[in-house]
Amino acid sequence: MALLNKSTEEVWSFQTDQTIMWLGEDGILRYDYVPPYQDEKLEEAERVAAEVLKRTQGKRYPMLVNLVAVRSSTPEARAFHAGPETGKFVSACAVMVKTTLARVIGSFFLGLNRPSWPVKLFTDEDEAVAWLKDGAHKS
Amino acid sequence: MDENEIFELTGIVQQIAAGNFSARADISDRLDADDALRQGINMLAEEIERREKRLEEQVIELKRMNEVFVARELKMVEMKGEIDRLRKTVDDLQKRVDDQSSGTA
């Protein structure tokens, strides 16, 4: 149950019971879930977004999300992740789906929730980071 | 997934197919491919349930709007009748005035 790589220094970070969130010096937000597994509900998604908004202060960042430790996510939580509050701090989103379960949850998010910013599923973290960094999602 | 688990999961699918969109499969803490299949079924059921609820809300809203429009239509018919009555009254009065005028002349 691997967390995201710590290949870059943290600018800031915080952790809740369910979530680990940090901004790297490379300008990418990392959104991880605390192993071994999490059942995400709307309240947690809102709590994390409020904490992030305090730190990002209106600036939007590319974000890397790791779904490997997510066992379930309610429709309300997924809708929130694709909604205007999240859009205040996210410019593009690469979703790590290294397991079959993560791929299912990620596919539902991509297909049904359809956020207004670019979203893509990845199984390789380096490719995901490269996609977020090189701005390919902007074209 | 053994035969019992397949039987159990098939039961959940049958419940959903029968219209019980709140039926859910239990997800284990293994987070394996079997859980992915269960979660996929759960999320499809959630989506059907969500759309069903939204459709019900839209039907209620359409019924309410229909009632408003029908009521307005009935009111317009009533007002048209009232206008016709008033127009007839005006015509009658005008005729009486004309008759009186021609009698005076």
PDB file of C-alpha atoms in Angstrom:
ATOM      1  CA  MET A   1       0.000   0.000   0.000  1.00  0.00           C
ATOM      2  CA  ALA A   2       2.486   2.588  -1.210  1.00  0.00           C
ATOM      3  CA  LEU A   3       2.159   6.274  -0.507  1.00  0.00           C
ATOM      4  CA  LEU A   4       3.241   8.861  -3.070  1.00  0.00           C
ATOM      5  CA  ASN A   5       6.984   9.382  -3.499  1.00  0.00           C
ATOM      6  CA  LYS A   6       8.692  11.963  -1.314  1.00  0.00           C
ATOM      7  CA  SER A   7      11.101  12.890  -4.067  1.00  0.00           C
ATOM      8  CA  THR A   8      10.537  16.587  -3.543  1.00  0.00           C
ATOM      9  CA  GLU A   9      10.724  18.741  -0.404  1.00  0.00           C
ATOM     10  CA  GLU A  10       7.525  19.838   1.286  1.00  0.00           C
ATOM     11  CA  VAL A  11       6.485  23.478   1.283  1.00  0.00           C
ATOM     12  CA  TRP A  12       3.672  22.647   3.688  1.00  0.00           C
ATOM     13  CA  SER A  13       1.744  19.569   4.748  1.00  0.00           C
ATOM     14  CA  PHE A  14      -0.994  18.389   7.040  1.00  0.00           C
ATOM     15  CA  GLN A  15      -2.601  15.108   7.959  1.00  0.00           C
ATOM     16  CA  THR A  16      -6.056  14.127   9.182  1.00  0.00           C
ATOM     17  CA  ASP A  17      -7.220  10.689  10.330  1.00  0.00           C
ATOM     18  CA  GLN A  18      -7.816   9.771   6.694  1.00  0.00           C
ATOM     19  CA  THR A  19      -5.776  12.059   4.524  1.00  0.00           C
ATOM     20  CA  ILE A  20      -2.203  13.208   3.958  1.00  0.00           C
ATOM     21  CA  MET A  21      -1.888  16.413   1.964  1.00  0.00           C
ATOM     22  CA  TRP A  22       1.232  18.305   0.992  1.00  0.00           C
ATOM     23  CA  LEU A  23       2.557  20.825  -1.483  1.00  0.00           C
ATOM     24  CA  GLY A  24       5.925  19.933  -2.978  1.00  0.00           C
ATOM     25  CA  GLU A  25       8.647  22.373  -3.963  1.00  0.00           C
ATOM     26  CA  ASP A  26       7.913  21.285  -7.528  1.00  0.00           C
ATOM     27  CA  GLY A  27       4.578  23.116  -7.246  1.00  0.00           C
ATOM     28  CA  ILE A  28       2.457  19.956  -7.190  1.00  0.00           C
ATOM     29  CA  LEU A  29      -0.144  19.235  -4.525  1.00  0.00           C
ATOM     30  CA  ARG A  30      -0.141  15.630  -3.284  1.00  0.00           C
ATOM     31  CA  TYR A  31      -3.360  14.085  -1.981  1.00  0.00           C
ATOM     32  CA  ASP A  32      -2.811  10.723  -0.300  1.00  0.00           C
ATOM     33  CA  TYR A  33      -5.001   8.517   1.887  1.00  0.00           C
ATOM     34  CA  VAL A  34      -3.765   6.982   5.133  1.00  0.00           C
ATOM     35  CA  PRO A  35      -3.181   3.216   4.759  1.00  0.00           C
ATOM     36  CA  PRO A  36      -4.376   0.542   5.081  1.00  0.00           C
ATOM     37  CA  TYR A  37      -7.698   1.777   3.657  1.00  0.00           C
ATOM     38  CA  GLN A  38     -10.215   4.609   3.906  1.00  0.00           C
ATOM     39  CA  ASP A  39     -13.940   5.009   3.343  1.00  0.00           C
ATOM     40  CA  GLU A  40     -14.236   8.613   2.312  1.00  0.00           C
ATOM     41  CA  LYS A  41     -17.298  10.703   3.073  1.00  0.00           C
ATOM     42  CA  LEU A  42     -18.245  14.260   2.182  1.00  0.00           C
ATOM     43  CA  GLU A  43     -17.245  15.647   5.601  1.00  0.00           C
ATOM     44  CA  GLU A  44     -13.646  14.513   5.165  1.00  0.00           C
ATOM     45  CA  ALA A  45     -13.436  15.928   1.633  1.00  0.00           C
ATOM     46  CA  GLU A  46     -14.787  19.271   2.903  1.00  0.00           C
ATOM     47  CA  ARG A  47     -12.408  19.304   5.885  1.00  0.00           C
ATOM     48  CA  VAL A  48      -9.377  18.723   3.671  1.00  0.00           C
ATOM     49  CA  ALA A  49     -10.478  21.325   1.115  1.00  0.00           C
ATOM     50  CA  ALA A  50     -10.926  23.929   3.877  1.00  0.00           C
ATOM     51  CA  GLU A  51      -7.415  23.223   5.185  1.00  0.00           C
ATOM     52  CA  VAL A  52      -5.913  23.422   1.695  1.00  0.00           C
ATOM     53  CA  LEU A  53      -7.714  26.674   0.903  1.00  0.00           C
ATOM     54  CA  LYS A  54      -6.218  28.263   4.032  1.00  0.00           C
ATOM     55  CA  ARG A  55      -2.759  27.504   2.642  1.00  0.00           C
ATOM     56  CA  THR A  56      -3.194  28.078  -1.099  1.00  0.00           C
ATOM     57  CA  GLN A  57      -4.974  31.446  -0.716  1.00  0.00           C
ATOM     58  CA  GLY A  58      -6.602  31.563  -4.117  1.00  0.00           C
ATOM     59  CA  LYS A  59      -3.746  30.028  -6.093  1.00  0.00           C
ATOM     60  CA  ARG A  60      -4.499  26.896  -8.144  1.00  0.00           C
ATOM     61  CA  TYR A  61      -2.060  24.000  -8.401  1.00  0.00           C
ATOM     62  CA  PRO A  62      -1.732  20.781 -10.374  1.00  0.00           C
ATOM     63  CA  MET A  63      -2.603  17.916  -8.045  1.00  0.00           C
ATOM     64  CA  LEU A  64      -1.530  14.290  -7.790  1.00  0.00           C
ATOM     65  CA  VAL A  65      -4.073  12.045  -6.058  1.00  0.00           C
ATOM     66  CA  ASN A  66      -3.312   8.516  -4.915  1.00  0.00           C
ATOM     67  CA  LEU A  67      -6.412   6.317  -4.717  1.00  0.00           C
ATOM     68  CA  VAL A  68      -4.582   3.136  -3.743  1.00  0.00           C
ATOM     69  CA  ALA A  69      -5.778   3.235  -0.118  1.00  0.00           C
ATOM     70  CA  VAL A  70      -9.359   4.278  -0.911  1.00  0.00           C
ATOM     71  CA  ARG A  71     -11.824   1.475  -0.260  1.00  0.00           C
ATOM     72  CA  SER A  72     -14.886   3.574  -1.014  1.00  0.00           C
ATOM     73  CA  SER A  73     -15.891   7.153  -1.671  1.00  0.00           C
ATOM     74  CA  THR A  74     -19.483   8.341  -1.402  1.00  0.00           C
ATOM     75  CA  PRO A  75     -21.146  10.003  -4.424  1.00  0.00           C
ATOM     76  CA  GLU A  76     -21.313  13.215  -2.372  1.00  0.00           C
ATOM     77  CA  ALA A  77     -17.572  13.154  -1.669  1.00  0.00           C
ATOM     78  CA  ARG A  78     -16.779  12.491  -5.330  1.00  0.00           C
ATOM     79  CA  ALA A  79     -19.104  15.279  -6.442  1.00  0.00           C
ATOM     80  CA  PHE A  80     -17.349  17.629  -4.003  1.00  0.00           C
ATOM     81  CA  HIS A  81     -13.946  16.678  -5.431  1.00  0.00           C
ATOM     82  CA  ALA A  82     -15.223  17.676  -8.878  1.00  0.00           C
ATOM     83  CA  GLY A  83     -16.999  20.807  -7.691  1.00  0.00           C
ATOM     84  CA  PRO A  84     -16.295  24.535  -7.378  1.00  0.00           C
ATOM     85  CA  GLU A  85     -14.677  24.389  -3.917  1.00  0.00           C
ATOM     86  CA  THR A  86     -12.012  21.992  -5.171  1.00  0.00           C
ATOM     87  CA  GLY A  87     -11.686  24.063  -8.333  1.00  0.00           C
ATOM     88  CA  LYS A  88     -10.449  26.950  -6.176  1.00  0.00           C
ATOM     89  CA  PHE A  89      -7.131  25.189  -5.598  1.00  0.00           C
ATOM     90  CA  VAL A  90      -6.806  22.624  -8.431  1.00  0.00           C
ATOM     91  CA  SER A  91      -5.795  23.414 -12.016  1.00  0.00           C
ATOM     92  CA  ALA A  92      -5.308  19.820 -13.242  1.00  0.00           C
ATOM     93  CA  CYS A  93      -5.463  16.425 -11.616  1.00  0.00           C
ATOM     94  CA  ALA A  94      -3.477  13.239 -12.182  1.00  0.00           C
ATOM     95  CA  VAL A  95      -5.027  10.258 -10.413  1.00  0.00           C
ATOM     96  CA  MET A  96      -2.867   7.299  -9.420  1.00  0.00           C
ATOM     97  CA  VAL A  97      -4.783   4.037  -9.929  1.00  0.00           C
ATOM     98  CA  LYS A  98      -2.265   1.283  -9.297  1.00  0.00           C
ATOM     99  CA  THR A  99      -4.869  -1.265  -8.161  1.00  0.00           C
ATOM    100  CA  THR A 100      -8.009  -2.583  -9.823  1.00  0.00           C
ATOM    101  CA  LEU A 101     -10.177  -1.068  -7.098  1.00  0.00           C
ATOM    102  CA  ALA A 102      -8.511   2.327  -7.464  1.00  0.00           C
ATOM    103  CA  ARG A 103      -9.043   2.113 -11.244  1.00  0.00           C
ATOM    104  CA  VAL A 104     -12.759   1.462 -10.740  1.00  0.00           C
ATOM    105  CA  ILE A 105     -13.159   4.405  -8.342  1.00  0.00           C
ATOM    106  CA  GLY A 106     -11.035   6.651 -10.582  1.00  0.00           C
ATOM    107  CA  SER A 107     -13.015   5.684 -13.672  1.00  0.00           C
ATOM    108  CA  PHE A 108     -16.305   6.560 -11.984  1.00  0.00           C
ATOM    109  CA  PHE A 109     -14.868   9.922 -10.921  1.00  0.00           C
ATOM    110  CA  LEU A 110     -13.662  10.630 -14.435  1.00  0.00           C
ATOM    111  CA  GLY A 111     -16.779   9.388 -16.219  1.00  0.00           C
ATOM    112  CA  LEU A 112     -19.585  10.543 -13.968  1.00  0.00           C
ATOM    113  CA  ASN A 113     -18.318  13.491 -11.958  1.00  0.00           C
ATOM    114  CA  ARG A 114     -16.506  15.177 -14.849  1.00  0.00           C
ATOM    115  CA  PRO A 115     -14.636  18.052 -13.215  1.00  0.00           C
ATOM    116  CA  SER A 116     -14.115  21.141 -15.361  1.00  0.00           C
ATOM    117  CA  TRP A 117     -10.291  20.885 -15.101  1.00  0.00           C
ATOM    118  CA  PRO A 118      -8.185  18.239 -16.890  1.00  0.00           C
ATOM    119  CA  VAL A 119      -8.105  14.846 -15.152  1.00  0.00           C
ATOM    120  CA  LYS A 120      -6.223  11.736 -16.216  1.00  0.00           C
ATOM    121  CA  LEU A 121      -5.678   8.295 -14.677  1.00  0.00           C
ATOM    122  CA  PHE A 122      -2.142   6.931 -14.310  1.00  0.00           C
ATOM    123  CA  THR A 123      -0.503   3.745 -13.073  1.00  0.00           C
ATOM    124  CA  ASP A 124       2.997   5.242 -13.134  1.00  0.00           C
ATOM    125  CA  GLU A 125       3.762   8.099 -10.751  1.00  0.00           C
ATOM    126  CA  ASP A 126       6.650   9.529 -12.796  1.00  0.00           C
ATOM    127  CA  GLU A 127       4.406   9.758 -15.865  1.00  0.00           C
ATOM    128  CA  ALA A 128       1.703  11.413 -13.779  1.00  0.00           C
ATOM    129  CA  VAL A 129       4.121  14.015 -12.414  1.00  0.00           C
ATOM    130  CA  ALA A 130       5.536  14.622 -15.896  1.00  0.00           C
ATOM    131  CA  TRP A 131       2.023  15.151 -17.258  1.00  0.00           C
ATOM    132  CA  LEU A 132       1.274  17.658 -14.515  1.00  0.00           C
ATOM    133  CA  LYS A 133       4.610  19.441 -14.961  1.00  0.00           C
ATOM    134  CA  ASP A 134       4.907  19.704 -18.721  1.00  0.00           C
ATOM    135  CA  GLY A 135       1.545  21.345 -19.138  1.00  0.00           C
ATOM    136  CA  ALA A 136       0.404  18.778 -21.708  1.00  0.00           C
ATOM    137  CA  HIS A 137      -2.984  18.864 -20.012  1.00  0.00           C
ATOM    138  CA  LYS A 138      -3.321  22.525 -20.973  1.00  0.00           C
ATOM    139  CA  SER A 139      -3.358  21.810 -24.702  1.00  0.00           C
TER     140      SER A 139
ATOM    141  CA  MET B   1     -13.934 -15.318  -5.524  1.00  0.00           C
ATOM    142  CA  ASP B   2     -15.381 -18.686  -4.492  1.00  0.00           C
ATOM    143  CA  GLU B   3     -18.768 -20.078  -5.471  1.00  0.00           C
ATOM    144  CA  ASN B   4     -20.484 -18.744  -2.335  1.00  0.00           C
ATOM    145  CA  GLU B   5     -19.171 -15.231  -2.934  1.00  0.00           C
ATOM    146  CA  ILE B   6     -20.281 -15.333  -6.567  1.00  0.00           C
ATOM    147  CA  PHE B   7     -23.712 -16.528  -5.429  1.00  0.00           C
ATOM    148  CA  GLU B   8     -23.889 -13.694  -2.868  1.00  0.00           C
ATOM    149  CA  LEU B   9     -22.803 -11.077  -5.415  1.00  0.00           C
ATOM    150  CA  THR B  10     -25.291 -12.392  -7.969  1.00  0.00           C
ATOM    151  CA  GLY B  11     -27.974 -11.935  -5.315  1.00  0.00           C
ATOM    152  CA  ILE B  12     -27.002  -8.262  -4.921  1.00  0.00           C
ATOM    153  CA  VAL B  13     -27.135  -7.756  -8.700  1.00  0.00           C
ATOM    154  CA  GLN B  14     -30.582  -9.402  -8.784  1.00  0.00           C
ATOM    155  CA  GLN B  15     -31.808  -7.090  -6.017  1.00  0.00           C
ATOM    156  CA  ILE B  16     -30.586  -4.049  -7.948  1.00  0.00           C
ATOM    157  CA  ALA B  17     -32.151  -5.394 -11.150  1.00  0.00           C
ATOM    158  CA  ALA B  18     -35.439  -5.761  -9.256  1.00  0.00           C
ATOM    159  CA  GLY B  19     -35.359  -2.075  -8.362  1.00  0.00           C
ATOM    160  CA  ASN B  20     -33.747  -2.193  -4.925  1.00  0.00           C
ATOM    161  CA  PHE B  21     -31.106   0.396  -5.747  1.00  0.00           C
ATOM    162  CA  SER B  22     -29.972   0.665  -2.131  1.00  0.00           C
ATOM    163  CA  ALA B  23     -28.634  -2.926  -2.186  1.00  0.00           C
ATOM    164  CA  ARG B  24     -24.858  -2.959  -1.679  1.00  0.00           C
ATOM    165  CA  ALA B  25     -22.118  -5.577  -1.746  1.00  0.00           C
ATOM    166  CA  ASP B  26     -19.749  -5.735   1.248  1.00  0.00           C
ATOM    167  CA  ILE B  27     -16.225  -4.585   0.466  1.00  0.00           C
ATOM    168  CA  SER B  28     -13.479  -6.417   2.354  1.00  0.00           C
ATOM    169  CA  ASP B  29     -10.264  -4.844   3.628  1.00  0.00           C
ATOM    170  CA  ARG B  30      -8.221  -6.777   1.055  1.00  0.00           C
ATOM    171  CA  LEU B  31      -8.929  -4.153  -1.628  1.00  0.00           C
ATOM    172  CA  ASP B  32      -8.324  -6.792  -4.285  1.00  0.00           C
ATOM    173  CA  ALA B  33      -9.849  -7.342  -7.730  1.00  0.00           C
ATOM    174  CA  ASP B  34     -12.915  -9.001  -6.165  1.00  0.00           C
ATOM    175  CA  ASP B  35     -13.474  -5.860  -4.106  1.00  0.00           C
ATOM    176  CA  ALA B  36     -13.073  -3.802  -7.260  1.00  0.00           C
ATOM    177  CA  LEU B  37     -15.903  -5.782  -8.863  1.00  0.00           C
ATOM    178  CA  ARG B  38     -18.083  -5.364  -5.751  1.00  0.00           C
ATOM    179  CA  GLN B  39     -17.297  -1.667  -5.582  1.00  0.00           C
ATOM    180  CA  GLY B  40     -18.076  -1.260  -9.278  1.00  0.00           C
ATOM    181  CA  ILE B  41     -21.512  -2.818  -8.728  1.00  0.00           C
ATOM    182  CA  ASN B  42     -22.062  -0.609  -5.664  1.00  0.00           C
ATOM    183  CA  MET B  43     -21.116   2.540  -7.529  1.00  0.00           C
ATOM    184  CA  LEU B  44     -23.389   1.659 -10.456  1.00  0.00           C
ATOM    185  CA  ALA B  45     -26.238   1.106  -7.984  1.00  0.00           C
ATOM    186  CA  GLU B  46     -25.453   4.430  -6.291  1.00  0.00           C
ATOM    187  CA  GLU B  47     -25.560   6.177  -9.641  1.00  0.00           C
ATOM    188  CA  ILE B  48     -28.894   4.570 -10.590  1.00  0.00           C
ATOM    189  CA  GLU B  49     -30.261   5.524  -7.156  1.00  0.00           C
ATOM    190  CA  ARG B  50     -29.026   9.108  -7.567  1.00  0.00           C
ATOM    191  CA  ARG B  51     -30.544   9.444 -11.055  1.00  0.00           C
ATOM    192  CA  GLU B  52     -33.801   7.831  -9.914  1.00  0.00           C
ATOM    193  CA  LYS B  53     -34.045  10.358  -7.080  1.00  0.00           C
ATOM    194  CA  ARG B  54     -33.280  13.247  -9.436  1.00  0.00           C
ATOM    195  CA  LEU B  55     -35.943  12.020 -11.875  1.00  0.00           C
ATOM    196  CA  GLU B  56     -38.487  11.807  -9.050  1.00  0.00           C
ATOM    197  CA  GLU B  57     -37.645  15.379  -8.026  1.00  0.00           C
ATOM    198  CA  GLN B  58     -37.995  16.543 -11.640  1.00  0.00           C
ATOM    199  CA  VAL B  59     -41.376  14.795 -11.972  1.00  0.00           C
ATOM    200  CA  ILE B  60     -42.586  16.529  -8.782  1.00  0.00           C
ATOM    201  CA  GLU B  61     -41.347  19.877 -10.100  1.00  0.00           C
ATOM    202  CA  LEU B  62     -42.997  19.311 -13.509  1.00  0.00           C
ATOM    203  CA  LYS B  63     -46.287  18.381 -11.818  1.00  0.00           C
ATOM    204  CA  ARG B  64     -46.100  21.539  -9.712  1.00  0.00           C
ATOM    205  CA  MET B  65     -45.392  23.676 -12.793  1.00  0.00           C
ATOM    206  CA  ASN B  66     -48.219  21.953 -14.664  1.00  0.00           C
ATOM    207  CA  GLU B  67     -50.616  22.799 -11.841  1.00  0.00           C
ATOM    208  CA  VAL B  68     -49.491  26.431 -11.943  1.00  0.00           C
ATOM    209  CA  PHE B  69     -49.927  26.629 -15.735  1.00  0.00           C
ATOM    210  CA  VAL B  70     -53.319  24.896 -15.686  1.00  0.00           C
ATOM    211  CA  ALA B  71     -54.501  27.202 -12.900  1.00  0.00           C
ATOM    212  CA  ARG B  72     -53.321  30.206 -14.897  1.00  0.00           C
ATOM    213  CA  GLU B  73     -55.060  28.902 -18.023  1.00  0.00           C
ATOM    214  CA  LEU B  74     -58.321  28.443 -16.098  1.00  0.00           C
ATOM    215  CA  LYS B  75     -57.952  31.949 -14.673  1.00  0.00           C
ATOM    216  CA  MET B  76     -57.464  33.333 -18.198  1.00  0.00           C
ATOM    217  CA  VAL B  77     -60.617  31.532 -19.428  1.00  0.00           C
ATOM    218  CA  GLU B  78     -62.495  32.993 -16.467  1.00  0.00           C
ATOM    219  CA  MET B  79     -61.135  36.474 -17.193  1.00  0.00           C
ATOM    220  CA  LYS B  80     -62.009  36.173 -20.880  1.00  0.00           C
ATOM    221  CA  GLY B  81     -65.604  35.334 -19.863  1.00  0.00           C
ATOM    222  CA  GLU B  82     -65.600  38.363 -17.582  1.00  0.00           C
ATOM    223  CA  ILE B  83     -64.286  40.567 -20.425  1.00  0.00           C
ATOM    224  CA  ASP B  84     -67.018  39.257 -22.753  1.00  0.00           C
ATOM    225  CA  ARG B  85     -69.653  40.019 -20.126  1.00  0.00           C
ATOM    226  CA  LEU B  86     -68.293  43.516 -19.554  1.00  0.00           C
ATOM    227  CA  ARG B  87     -68.081  44.132 -23.304  1.00  0.00           C
ATOM    228  CA  LYS B  88     -71.719  43.109 -23.674  1.00  0.00           C
ATOM    229  CA  THR B  89     -72.688  45.428 -20.813  1.00  0.00           C
ATOM    230  CA  VAL B  90     -70.820  48.299 -22.489  1.00  0.00           C
ATOM    231  CA  ASP B  91     -72.506  47.518 -25.827  1.00  0.00           C
ATOM    232  CA  ASP B  92     -75.934  47.441 -24.140  1.00  0.00           C
ATOM    233  CA  LEU B  93     -75.287  50.745 -22.406  1.00  0.00           C
ATOM    234  CA  GLN B  94     -74.026  52.282 -25.648  1.00  0.00           C
ATOM    235  CA  LYS B  95     -77.122  51.049 -27.453  1.00  0.00           C
ATOM    236  CA  ARG B  96     -79.344  52.541 -24.742  1.00  0.00           C
ATOM    237  CA  VAL B  97     -77.531  55.868 -24.983  1.00  0.00           C
ATOM    238  CA  ASP B  98     -77.834  55.818 -28.788  1.00  0.00           C
ATOM    239  CA  ASP B  99     -81.561  55.008 -28.541  1.00  0.00           C
ATOM    240  CA  GLN B 100     -82.099  57.822 -26.052  1.00  0.00           C
ATOM    241  CA  SER B 101     -80.138  60.231 -28.248  1.00  0.00           C
ATOM    242  CA  SER B 102     -82.149  59.373 -31.352  1.00  0.00           C
ATOM    243  CA  GLY B 103     -85.412  59.638 -29.289  1.00  0.00           C
ATOM    244  CA  THR B 104     -84.431  63.098 -28.074  1.00  0.00           C
ATOM    245  CA  ALA B 105     -83.526  64.201 -31.569  1.00  0.00           C
TER     246      ALA B 105
END
